[in-house]
Coordinates of C-alpha atoms in Angstrom, one line a residue:
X1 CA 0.0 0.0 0.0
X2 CA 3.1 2.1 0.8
X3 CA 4.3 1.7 -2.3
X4 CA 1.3 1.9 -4.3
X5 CA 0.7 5.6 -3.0
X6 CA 4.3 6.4 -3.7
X7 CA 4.0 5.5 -7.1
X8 CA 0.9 8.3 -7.6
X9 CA 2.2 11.0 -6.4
X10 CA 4.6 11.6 -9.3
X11 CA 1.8 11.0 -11.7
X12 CA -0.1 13.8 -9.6
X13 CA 3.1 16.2 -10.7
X14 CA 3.1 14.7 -14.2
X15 CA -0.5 16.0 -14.7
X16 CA 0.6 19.0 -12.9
X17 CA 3.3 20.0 -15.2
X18 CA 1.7 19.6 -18.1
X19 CA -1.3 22.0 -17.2
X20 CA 1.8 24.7 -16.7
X21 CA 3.1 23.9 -19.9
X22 CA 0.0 24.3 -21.6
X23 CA -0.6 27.8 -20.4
X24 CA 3.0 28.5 -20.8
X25 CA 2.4 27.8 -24.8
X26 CA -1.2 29.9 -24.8
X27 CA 0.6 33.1 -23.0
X28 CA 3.4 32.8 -26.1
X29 CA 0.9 32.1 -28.6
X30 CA -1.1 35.7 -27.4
X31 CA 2.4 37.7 -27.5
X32 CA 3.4 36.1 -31.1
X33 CA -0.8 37.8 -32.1
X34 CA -0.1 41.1 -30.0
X35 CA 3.4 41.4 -31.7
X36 CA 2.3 40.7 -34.9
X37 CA -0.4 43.3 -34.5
X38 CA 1.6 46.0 -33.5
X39 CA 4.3 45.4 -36.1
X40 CA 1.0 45.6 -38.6
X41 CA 0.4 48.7 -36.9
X42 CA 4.0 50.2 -37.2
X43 CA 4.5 49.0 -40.5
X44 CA 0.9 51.1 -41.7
X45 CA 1.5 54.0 -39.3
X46 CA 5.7 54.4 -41.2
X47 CA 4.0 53.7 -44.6
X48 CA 1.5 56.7 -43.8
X49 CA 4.2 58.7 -42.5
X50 CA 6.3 58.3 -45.0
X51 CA 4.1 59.0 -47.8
X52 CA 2.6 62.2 -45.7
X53 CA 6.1 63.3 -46.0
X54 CA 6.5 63.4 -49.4
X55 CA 3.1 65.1 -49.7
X56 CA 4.2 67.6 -47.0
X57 CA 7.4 67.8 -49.2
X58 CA 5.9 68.2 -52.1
X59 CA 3.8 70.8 -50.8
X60 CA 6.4 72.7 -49.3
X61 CA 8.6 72.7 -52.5
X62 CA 5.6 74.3 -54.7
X63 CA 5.4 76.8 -52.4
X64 CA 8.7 77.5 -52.4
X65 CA 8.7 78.1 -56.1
X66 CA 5.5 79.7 -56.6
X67 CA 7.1 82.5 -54.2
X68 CA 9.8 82.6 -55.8
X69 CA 8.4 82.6 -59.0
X70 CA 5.7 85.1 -58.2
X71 CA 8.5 87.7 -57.3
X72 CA 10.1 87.5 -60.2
X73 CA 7.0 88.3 -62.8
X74 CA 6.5 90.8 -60.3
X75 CA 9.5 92.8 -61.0
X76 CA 8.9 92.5 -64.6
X77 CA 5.7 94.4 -64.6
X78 CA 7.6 97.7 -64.8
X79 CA 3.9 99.5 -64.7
X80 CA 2.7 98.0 -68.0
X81 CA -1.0 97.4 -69.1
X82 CA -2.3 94.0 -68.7
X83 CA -2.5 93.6 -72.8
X84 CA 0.8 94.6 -72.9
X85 CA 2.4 92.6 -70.6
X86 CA 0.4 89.4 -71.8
X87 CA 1.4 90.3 -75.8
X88 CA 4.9 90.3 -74.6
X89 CA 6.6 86.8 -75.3
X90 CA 9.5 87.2 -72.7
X91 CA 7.1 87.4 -69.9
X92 CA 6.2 83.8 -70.6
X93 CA 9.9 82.8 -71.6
X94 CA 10.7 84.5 -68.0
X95 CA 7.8 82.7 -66.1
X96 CA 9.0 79.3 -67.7
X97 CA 12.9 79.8 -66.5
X98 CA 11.6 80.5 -63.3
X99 CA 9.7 77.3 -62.7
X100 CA 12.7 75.6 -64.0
X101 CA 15.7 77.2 -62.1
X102 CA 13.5 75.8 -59.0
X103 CA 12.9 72.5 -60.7
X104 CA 9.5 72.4 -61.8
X105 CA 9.2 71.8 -65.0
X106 CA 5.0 71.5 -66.4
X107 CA 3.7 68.8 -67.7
X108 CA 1.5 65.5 -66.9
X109 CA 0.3 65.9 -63.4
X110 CA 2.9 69.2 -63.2
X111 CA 0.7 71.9 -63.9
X112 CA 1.6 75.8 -63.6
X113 CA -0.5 78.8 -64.0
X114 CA 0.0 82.6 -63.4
X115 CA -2.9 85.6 -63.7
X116 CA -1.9 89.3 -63.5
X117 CA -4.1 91.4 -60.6
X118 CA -4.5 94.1 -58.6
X119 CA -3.6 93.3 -54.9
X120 CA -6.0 95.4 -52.3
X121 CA -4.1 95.2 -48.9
X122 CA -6.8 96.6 -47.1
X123 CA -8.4 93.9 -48.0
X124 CA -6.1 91.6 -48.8
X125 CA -8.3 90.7 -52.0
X126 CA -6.3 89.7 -55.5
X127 CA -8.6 90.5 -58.5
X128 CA -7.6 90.0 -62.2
X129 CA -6.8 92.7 -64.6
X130 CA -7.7 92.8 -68.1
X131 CA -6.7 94.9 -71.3
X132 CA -6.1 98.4 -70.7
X133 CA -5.8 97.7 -66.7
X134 CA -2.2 98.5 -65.1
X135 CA -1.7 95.1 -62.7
X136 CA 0.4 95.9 -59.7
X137 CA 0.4 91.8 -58.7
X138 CA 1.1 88.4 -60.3
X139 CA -0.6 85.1 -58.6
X140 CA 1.0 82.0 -59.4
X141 CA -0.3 78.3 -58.4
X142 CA 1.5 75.2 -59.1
X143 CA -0.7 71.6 -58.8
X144 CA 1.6 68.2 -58.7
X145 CA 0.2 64.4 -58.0
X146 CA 1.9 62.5 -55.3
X147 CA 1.5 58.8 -55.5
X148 CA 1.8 57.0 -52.3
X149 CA 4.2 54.6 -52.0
X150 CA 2.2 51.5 -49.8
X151 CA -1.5 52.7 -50.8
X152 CA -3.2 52.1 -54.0
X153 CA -3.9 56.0 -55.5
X154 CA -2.4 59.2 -54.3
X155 CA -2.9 62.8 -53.7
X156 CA -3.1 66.0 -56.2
X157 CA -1.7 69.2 -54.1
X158 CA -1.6 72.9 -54.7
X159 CA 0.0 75.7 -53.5
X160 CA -0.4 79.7 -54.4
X161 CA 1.4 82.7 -53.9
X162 CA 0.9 86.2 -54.7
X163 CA 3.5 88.9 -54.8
X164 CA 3.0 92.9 -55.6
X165 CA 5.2 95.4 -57.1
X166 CA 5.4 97.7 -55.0
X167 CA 5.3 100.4 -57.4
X168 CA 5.6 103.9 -56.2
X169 CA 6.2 108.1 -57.5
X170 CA 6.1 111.5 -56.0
X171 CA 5.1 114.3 -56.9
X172 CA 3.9 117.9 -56.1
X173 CA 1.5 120.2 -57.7
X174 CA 1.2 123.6 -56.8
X175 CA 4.6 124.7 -56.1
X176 CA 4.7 128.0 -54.5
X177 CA 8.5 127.9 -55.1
X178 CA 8.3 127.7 -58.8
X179 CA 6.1 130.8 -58.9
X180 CA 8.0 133.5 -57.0
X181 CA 8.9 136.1 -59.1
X182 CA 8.9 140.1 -59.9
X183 CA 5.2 139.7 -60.3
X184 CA 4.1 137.4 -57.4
X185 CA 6.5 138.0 -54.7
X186 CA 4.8 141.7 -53.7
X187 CA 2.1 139.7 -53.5
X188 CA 2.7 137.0 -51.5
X189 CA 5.5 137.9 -49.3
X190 CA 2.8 140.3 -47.5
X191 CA 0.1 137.1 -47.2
X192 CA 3.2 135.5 -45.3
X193 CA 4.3 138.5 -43.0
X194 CA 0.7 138.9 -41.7
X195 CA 0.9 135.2 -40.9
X196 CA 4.7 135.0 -39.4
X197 CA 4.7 138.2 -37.8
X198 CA 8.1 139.4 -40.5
X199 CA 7.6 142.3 -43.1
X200 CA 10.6 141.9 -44.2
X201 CA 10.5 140.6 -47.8
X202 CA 13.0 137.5 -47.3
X203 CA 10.9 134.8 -47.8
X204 CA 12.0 134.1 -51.4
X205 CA 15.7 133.8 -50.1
X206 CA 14.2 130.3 -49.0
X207 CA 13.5 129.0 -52.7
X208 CA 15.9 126.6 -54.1
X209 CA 16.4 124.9 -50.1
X210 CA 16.8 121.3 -50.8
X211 CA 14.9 119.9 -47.7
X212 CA 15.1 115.7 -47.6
X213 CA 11.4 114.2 -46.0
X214 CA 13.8 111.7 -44.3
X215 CA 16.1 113.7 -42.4
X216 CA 13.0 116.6 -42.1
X217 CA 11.1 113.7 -40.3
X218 CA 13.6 112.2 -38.2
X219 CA 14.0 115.5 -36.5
X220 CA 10.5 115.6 -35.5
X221 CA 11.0 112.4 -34.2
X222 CA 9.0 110.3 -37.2
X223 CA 9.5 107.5 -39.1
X224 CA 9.6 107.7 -42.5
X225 CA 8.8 103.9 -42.6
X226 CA 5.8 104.3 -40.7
X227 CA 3.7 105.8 -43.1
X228 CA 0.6 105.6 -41.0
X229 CA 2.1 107.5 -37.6
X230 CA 3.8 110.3 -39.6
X231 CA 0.1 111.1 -41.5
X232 CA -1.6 111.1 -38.0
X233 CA 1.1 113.6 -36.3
X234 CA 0.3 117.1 -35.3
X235 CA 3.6 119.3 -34.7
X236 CA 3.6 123.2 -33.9
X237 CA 4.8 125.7 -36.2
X238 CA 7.8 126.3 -34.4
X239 CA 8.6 122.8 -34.4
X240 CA 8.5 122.3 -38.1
X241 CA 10.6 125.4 -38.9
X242 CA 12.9 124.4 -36.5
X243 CA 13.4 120.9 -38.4
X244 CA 13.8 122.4 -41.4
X245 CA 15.9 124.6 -40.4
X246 CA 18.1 121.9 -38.7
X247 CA 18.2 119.8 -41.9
X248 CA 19.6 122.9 -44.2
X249 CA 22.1 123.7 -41.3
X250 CA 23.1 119.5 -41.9
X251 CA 23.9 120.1 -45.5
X252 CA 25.8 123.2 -45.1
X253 CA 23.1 125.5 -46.2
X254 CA 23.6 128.0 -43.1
X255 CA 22.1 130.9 -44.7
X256 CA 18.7 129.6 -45.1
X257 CA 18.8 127.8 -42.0
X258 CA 19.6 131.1 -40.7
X259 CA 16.7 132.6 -42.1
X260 CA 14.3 130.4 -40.9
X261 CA 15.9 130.9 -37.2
X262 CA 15.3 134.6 -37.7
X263 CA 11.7 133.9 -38.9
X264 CA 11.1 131.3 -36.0
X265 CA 11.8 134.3 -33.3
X266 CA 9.2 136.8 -35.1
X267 CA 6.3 134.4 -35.2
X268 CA 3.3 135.6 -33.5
X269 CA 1.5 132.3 -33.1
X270 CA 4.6 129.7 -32.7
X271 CA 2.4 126.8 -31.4
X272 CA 0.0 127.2 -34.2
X273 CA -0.6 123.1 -34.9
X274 CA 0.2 121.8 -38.3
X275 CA -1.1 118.1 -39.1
X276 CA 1.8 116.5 -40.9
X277 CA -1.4 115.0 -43.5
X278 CA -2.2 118.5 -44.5
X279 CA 1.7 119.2 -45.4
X280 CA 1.8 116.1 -47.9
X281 CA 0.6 112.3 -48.6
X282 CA 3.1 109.1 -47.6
X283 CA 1.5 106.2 -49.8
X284 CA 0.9 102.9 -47.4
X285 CA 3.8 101.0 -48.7
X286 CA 6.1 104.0 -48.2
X287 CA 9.6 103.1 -46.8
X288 CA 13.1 103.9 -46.3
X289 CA 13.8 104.6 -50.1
X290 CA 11.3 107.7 -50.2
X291 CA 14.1 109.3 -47.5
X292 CA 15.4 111.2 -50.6
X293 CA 12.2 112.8 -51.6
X294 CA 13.2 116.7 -51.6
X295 CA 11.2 119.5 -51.0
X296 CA 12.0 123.0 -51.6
X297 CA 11.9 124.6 -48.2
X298 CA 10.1 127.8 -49.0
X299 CA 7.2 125.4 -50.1
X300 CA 7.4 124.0 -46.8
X301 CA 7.0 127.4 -45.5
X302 CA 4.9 128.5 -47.4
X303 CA 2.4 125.5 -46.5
X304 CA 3.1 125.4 -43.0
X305 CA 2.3 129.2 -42.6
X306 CA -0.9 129.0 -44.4
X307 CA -2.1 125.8 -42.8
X308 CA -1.6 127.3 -39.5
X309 CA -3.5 130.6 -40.6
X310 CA -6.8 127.9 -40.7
X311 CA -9.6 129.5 -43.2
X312 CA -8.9 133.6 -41.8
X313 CA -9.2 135.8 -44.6
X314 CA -5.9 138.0 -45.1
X315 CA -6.4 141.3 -46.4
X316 CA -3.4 142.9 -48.8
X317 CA -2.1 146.1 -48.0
X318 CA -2.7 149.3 -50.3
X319 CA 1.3 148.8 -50.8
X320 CA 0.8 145.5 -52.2
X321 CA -2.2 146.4 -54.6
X322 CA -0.9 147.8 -57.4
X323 CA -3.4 147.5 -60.6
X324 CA -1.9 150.2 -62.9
X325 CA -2.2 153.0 -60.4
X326 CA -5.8 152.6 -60.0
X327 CA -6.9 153.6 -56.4
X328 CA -9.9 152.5 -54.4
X329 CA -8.7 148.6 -54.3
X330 CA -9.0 146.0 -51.1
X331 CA -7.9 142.8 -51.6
X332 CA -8.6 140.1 -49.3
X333 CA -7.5 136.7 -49.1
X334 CA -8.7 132.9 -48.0
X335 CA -6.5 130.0 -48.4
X336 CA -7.7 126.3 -47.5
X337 CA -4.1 124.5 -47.9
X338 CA -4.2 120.8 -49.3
X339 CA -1.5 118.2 -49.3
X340 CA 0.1 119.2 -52.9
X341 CA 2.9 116.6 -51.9
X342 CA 2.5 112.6 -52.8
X343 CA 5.7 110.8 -51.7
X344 CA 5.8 107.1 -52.3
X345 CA 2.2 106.9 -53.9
X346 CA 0.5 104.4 -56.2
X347 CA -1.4 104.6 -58.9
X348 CA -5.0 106.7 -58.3
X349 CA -3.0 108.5 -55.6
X350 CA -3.6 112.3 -55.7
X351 CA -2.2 115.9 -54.5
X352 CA -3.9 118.9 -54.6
X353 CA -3.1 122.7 -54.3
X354 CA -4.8 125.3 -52.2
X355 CA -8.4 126.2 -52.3
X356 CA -8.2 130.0 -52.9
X357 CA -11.4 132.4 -52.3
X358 CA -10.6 136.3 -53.0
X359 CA -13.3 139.4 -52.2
X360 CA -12.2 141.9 -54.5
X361 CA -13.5 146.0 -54.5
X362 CA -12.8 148.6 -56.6
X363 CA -14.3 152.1 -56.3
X364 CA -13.4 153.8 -59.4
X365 CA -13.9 157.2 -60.8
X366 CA -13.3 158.7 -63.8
X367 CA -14.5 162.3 -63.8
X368 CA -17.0 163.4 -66.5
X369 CA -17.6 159.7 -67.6
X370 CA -18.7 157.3 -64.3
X371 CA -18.1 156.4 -60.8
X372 CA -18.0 152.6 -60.6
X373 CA -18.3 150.5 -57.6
X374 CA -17.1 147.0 -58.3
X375 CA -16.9 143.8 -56.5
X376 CA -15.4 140.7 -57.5
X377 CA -16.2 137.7 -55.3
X378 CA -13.9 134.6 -57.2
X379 CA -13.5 130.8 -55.7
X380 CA -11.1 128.4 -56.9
X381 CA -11.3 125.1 -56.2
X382 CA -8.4 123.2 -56.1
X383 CA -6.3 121.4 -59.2
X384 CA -6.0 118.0 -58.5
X385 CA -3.3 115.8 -59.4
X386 CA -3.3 112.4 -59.9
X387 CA -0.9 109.3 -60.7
X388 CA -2.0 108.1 -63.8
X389 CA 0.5 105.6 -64.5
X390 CA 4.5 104.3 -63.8
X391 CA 6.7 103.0 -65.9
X392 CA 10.4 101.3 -65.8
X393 CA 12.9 100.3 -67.4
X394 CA 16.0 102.0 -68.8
X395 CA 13.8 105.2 -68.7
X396 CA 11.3 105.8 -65.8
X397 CA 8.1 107.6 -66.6
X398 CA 5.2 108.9 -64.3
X399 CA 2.0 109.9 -65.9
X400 CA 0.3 112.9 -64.0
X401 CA -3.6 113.8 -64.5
X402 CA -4.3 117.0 -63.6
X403 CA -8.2 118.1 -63.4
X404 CA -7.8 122.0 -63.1
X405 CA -9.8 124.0 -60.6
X406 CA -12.9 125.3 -62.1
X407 CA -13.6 128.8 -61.0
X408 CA -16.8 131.0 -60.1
X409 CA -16.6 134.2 -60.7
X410 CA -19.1 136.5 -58.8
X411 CA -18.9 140.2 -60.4
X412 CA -21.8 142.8 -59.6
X413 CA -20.9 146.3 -61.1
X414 CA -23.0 149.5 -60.0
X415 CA -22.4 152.5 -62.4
X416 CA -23.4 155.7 -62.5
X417 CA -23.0 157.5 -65.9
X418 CA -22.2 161.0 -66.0
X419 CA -22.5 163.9 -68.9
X420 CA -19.7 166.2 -68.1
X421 CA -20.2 167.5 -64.3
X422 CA -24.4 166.1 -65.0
X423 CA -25.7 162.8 -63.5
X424 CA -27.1 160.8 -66.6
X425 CA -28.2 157.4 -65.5
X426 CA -27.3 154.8 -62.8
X427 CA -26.9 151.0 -64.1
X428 CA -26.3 147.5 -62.1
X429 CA -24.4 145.0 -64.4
X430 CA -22.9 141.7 -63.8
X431 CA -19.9 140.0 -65.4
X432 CA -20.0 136.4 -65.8
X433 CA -16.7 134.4 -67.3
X434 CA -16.4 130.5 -69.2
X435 CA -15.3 128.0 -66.7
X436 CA -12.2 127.1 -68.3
X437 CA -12.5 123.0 -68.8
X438 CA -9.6 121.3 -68.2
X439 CA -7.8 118.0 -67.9
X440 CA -4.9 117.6 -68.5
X441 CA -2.2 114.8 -68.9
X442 CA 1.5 115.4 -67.6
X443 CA 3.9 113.1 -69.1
X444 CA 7.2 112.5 -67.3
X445 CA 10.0 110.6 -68.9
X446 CA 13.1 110.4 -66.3
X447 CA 15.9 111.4 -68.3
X448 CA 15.4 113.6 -70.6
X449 CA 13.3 115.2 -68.0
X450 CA 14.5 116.0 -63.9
X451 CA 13.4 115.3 -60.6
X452 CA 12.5 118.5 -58.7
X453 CA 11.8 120.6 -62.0
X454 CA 8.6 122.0 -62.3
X455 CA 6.6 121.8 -65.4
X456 CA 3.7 124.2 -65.9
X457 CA 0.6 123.1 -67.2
X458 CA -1.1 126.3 -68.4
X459 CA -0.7 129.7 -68.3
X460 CA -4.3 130.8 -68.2
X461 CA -5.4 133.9 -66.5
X462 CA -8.9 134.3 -64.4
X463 CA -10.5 135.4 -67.8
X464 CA -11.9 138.3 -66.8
X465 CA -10.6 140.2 -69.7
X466 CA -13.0 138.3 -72.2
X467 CA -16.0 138.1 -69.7
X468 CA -19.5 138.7 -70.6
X469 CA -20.7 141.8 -69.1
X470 CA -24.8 141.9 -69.0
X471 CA -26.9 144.8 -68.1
X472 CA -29.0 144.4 -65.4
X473 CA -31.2 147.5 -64.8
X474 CA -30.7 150.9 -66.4
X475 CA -32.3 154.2 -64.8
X476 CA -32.2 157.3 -66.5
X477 CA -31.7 160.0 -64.1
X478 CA -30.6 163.1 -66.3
X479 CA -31.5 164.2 -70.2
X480 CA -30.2 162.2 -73.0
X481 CA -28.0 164.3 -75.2
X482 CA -29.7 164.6 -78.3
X483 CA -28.9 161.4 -81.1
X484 CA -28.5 159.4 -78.2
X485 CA -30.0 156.4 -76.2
X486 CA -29.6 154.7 -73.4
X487 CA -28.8 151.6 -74.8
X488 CA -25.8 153.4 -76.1
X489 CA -24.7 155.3 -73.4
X490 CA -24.7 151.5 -71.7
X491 CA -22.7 149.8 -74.6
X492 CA -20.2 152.8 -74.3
X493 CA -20.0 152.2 -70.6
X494 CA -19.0 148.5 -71.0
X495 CA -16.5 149.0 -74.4
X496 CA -15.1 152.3 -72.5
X497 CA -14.5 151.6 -69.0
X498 CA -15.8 148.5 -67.4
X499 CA -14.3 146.2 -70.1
X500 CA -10.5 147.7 -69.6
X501 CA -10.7 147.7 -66.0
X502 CA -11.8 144.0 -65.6
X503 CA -8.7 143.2 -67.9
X504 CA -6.4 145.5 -65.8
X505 CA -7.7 143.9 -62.6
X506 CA -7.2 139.9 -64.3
X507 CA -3.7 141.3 -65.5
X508 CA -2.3 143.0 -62.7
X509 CA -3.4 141.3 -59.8
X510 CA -6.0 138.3 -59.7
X511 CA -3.6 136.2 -61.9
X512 CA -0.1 137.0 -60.1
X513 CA -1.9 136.3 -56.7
X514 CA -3.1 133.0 -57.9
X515 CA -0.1 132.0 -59.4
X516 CA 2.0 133.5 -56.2
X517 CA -0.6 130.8 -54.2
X518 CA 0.6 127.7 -56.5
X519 CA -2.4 127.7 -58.8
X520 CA -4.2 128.6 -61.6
X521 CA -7.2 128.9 -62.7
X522 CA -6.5 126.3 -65.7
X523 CA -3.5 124.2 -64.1
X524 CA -0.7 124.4 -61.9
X525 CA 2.8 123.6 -62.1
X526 CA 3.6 119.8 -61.2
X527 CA 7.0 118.5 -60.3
X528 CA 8.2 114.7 -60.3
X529 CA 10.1 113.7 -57.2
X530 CA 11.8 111.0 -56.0
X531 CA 11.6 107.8 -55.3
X532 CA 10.3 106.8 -58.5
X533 CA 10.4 102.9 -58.7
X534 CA 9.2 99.6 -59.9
X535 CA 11.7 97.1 -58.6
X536 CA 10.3 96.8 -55.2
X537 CA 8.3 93.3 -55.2
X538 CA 6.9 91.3 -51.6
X539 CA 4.7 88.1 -51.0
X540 CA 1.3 89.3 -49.9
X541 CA -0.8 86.2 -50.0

């Protein structure tokens, strides 16, 4: 019995062992599954991974090309129309070297397009030009198929980009500086005393001051960079004179500098606030390159003193009114000053000159034949100027629209008529004038032409000399000589004396003091400045 229950108990660890062995080989058998499914798993998630590189390489090499692609049609716009630049062969020819120095090269699934635009960065919109249309942008996409290398199919991607030229041109219109003269400067040299507290007529020493914007702004402080800032600024009077005066002294110009230092201690209203927007335009994209811009420094007088003046009328003195040695004549004058500086605009940017209202009076008499009482009441608007268009290439051009500033002339006349030392008839009459019409294109080519030259548009006076005089009312108030009517004593009136002394008054005094303000009543002078450019290109989108 002993040995009979010896001999079980190793057959009780036999069937032991092999119940551990059995669950030894089930726990392997589940690894050998969960390995094999997490190598299935690896092996899908490096498959996916490596073919979402090469779409994410893909992707980032089309962009890289379309960038650098889009810059350089950019530059090659040079301020063409759209027609133009589409008729031209080597645009293509330049758009297909591109692509290729970057290694795309179109066909199959490689696919490239471009379309010329207009690029709003306000809105950061790109719309497509067409024909006459000037495009200032050039969008480019490029489309390529990636197959995937351990999935059936594959993926089509696409990438854009846009760049702009960042065409920009300055200009002025209105240039008191051009205009002062023999005839202008008795004129307007008393307008400034009686705003700068100097009689002194040494204004005019100012003219020909080369002032930079750059070096003008960074002594107030500005930017020139930061278009935005400088437009928003209000300095004082003082403080702009002082610049200027600071920036002449830099470049050696001590007399004028001197000047305006002598001018600066006379002036009656020195903190007399002068918004930097009302003194001249920076376009948006304006940067470091418009730093060169020049403007004369008596224009910058000039502007400043009549911005600070606000919209006072100034009256000339008798001194100053000098219309053939006729007596009786007040002058007064109203100036509303406009930015007539652009620097660093685009195309539809625009510059105006001053808004000029004058009340003229004249009590005149000429014994035996009248005494006259005349007033003239004349507002003109302001000439605009606008860019029309920019061109590059080995010659720069700027186009310049001017649309003149029409005029209304106001010009009641009372009369009364005399026979000898005898009272004959009292008559009202008006004179009306022709609204001169005017537009007016401005060409610039850069050479033969010059930055900072002036070129005058018209010479047209007021017109008063050919204006339509009309009788209003005639009343007889003495005897007609015999042979004689009142209709004719009337027509001799106008042909004899009213006719002559509107043309003396046009002559000798309404068209000096316009031109004296920067204006005419037909045009103005305009001047191209600097920076004038094409080459400037960025990615905007």
């Amino acid at each position: 019995m002993a040995l009979g229950h010896h001999r079980h108990r190793p057959a009780s660890r036999r069937t032991g062992g092999s119940l551990v062995d059995r669950a030894r080989r089930d726990e392997s058998g589940a690894v050998l599954i969960v390995v094999a499914l997490c190598l299935t798993v690896l092996v899908t998630a490096v498959a996916f991974t490596i073919d979402l590189g090469r779409v994410s390489t893909t992707r980032r090499d089309l962009q890289r090309t379309a960038d650098v692609t889009a810059l350089d049609l950019a530059r090659k716009l040079e301020g063409r129309t759209t027609s133009a630049i589409v008729a031209d062969a080597a645009f293509g020819v330049a758009f297909d070297r591109s692509l290729a120095r970057n290694g795309f090269v179109a066909g199959g699934d490689k696919v490239a397009t471009k379309r010329l635009g207009h690029w709003n960065a306000a809105t950061e919109v790109f719309t497509v030009t067409t024909g006459p249309e000037i495009p200032d942008a050039v969008e480019v996409v490029l489309t390529d198929r990636v197959d995937y290398e351990f999935a059936p199919g594959g993926n089509t991607t696409s990438r854009k980009a846009v760049a702009a030229n960042s065409t920009r041109a300055s200009f002025s219109i209105g240039s008191y500086a051009a205009r002062v003269d023999s005839s202008t400067s008795p004129l307007l040299q008393p307008l400034l005393g009686s705003i700068l507290g100097v009689t002194a007529g040494g204004y005019g020493g100012l003219v020909g001051g080369k002032v930079a914007l750059g070096p003008l702004l960074g002594e107030l402080g500005l930017n020139i960079g930061s278009p935005a800032d400088v437009m928003s600024t209000n300095v004082t009077l003082v403080q702009l004179l002082r610049a200027e005066a600071a920036v002449l002294r830099a470049g050696g110009d001590i007399a004028r500098a001197n000047l305006l230092d002598q001018t600066v201690l006379a002036l009656p209203n020195p903190n007399a606030t002068i918004p930097l927007g009302s003194l001249l335009t920076l376009g948006a994209g304006t940067d470091d390159g418009a730093a060169v811009a020049i403007i004369d420094a008596f224009d910058i007088l000039t502007t400043a003193a009549f911005i600070s003046n606000g919209d006072a009328f100034l009256t000339l003195p008798a001194t100053a009114v000098n219309v053939g040695g006729l007596a009786g004549v007040t002058a007064k004058v109203k100036v509303i000053q406009k930015p007539g500086v652009v620097i660093g605009g685009v195309i539809g940017d625009t510059a105006a000159t001053s808004q000029v209202e004058v009340a003229l009076t004249v009590q005149s008499n000429v014994p035996g034949v009248a005494d006259i009482n005349l007033t003239v009441a004349l507002n003109s608007a302001s000439a605009v100027g606008t860019i029309n268009s920019i061109g590059c290439g080995t010659t720069r051009t700027l186009g310049i629209g001017v649309q003149t500033g029409l005029v209304g002339v106001n010009a009641p006349i009372t009369a009364r008529v005399y026979l000898g030392p005898l009272p004959l008839a009292d008559v009202a009459l008006h004179a009306s004038t022709t609204k001169p019409s005017g537009n007016y294109a401005v060409d610039f080519t850069i050479p033969p032409d010059a930055f900072n030259v002036p070129r005058q548009v018209t010479t047209a006076g007021i017109g008063l000399s050919g204006a339509t005089v009309t009788v209003d009312t005639a009343t007889l108030i003495g005897l007609l000589p015999l042979g004689q009517t009142l209709n004719g004593i009337t027509s001799g009136l106008i042909s004899g004396t009213i006719t002559p002394l509107l043309g003396l008054l046009d002559s000798a005094l309404l068209t000096p003091l316009l031109r004296a303000l920067g204006t005419t009543v037909a045009g103005a002078d305009v001047t191209p400045l600097e920076p004038l450019g094409c080459t400037g290109t960025k990615l905007v989108g």
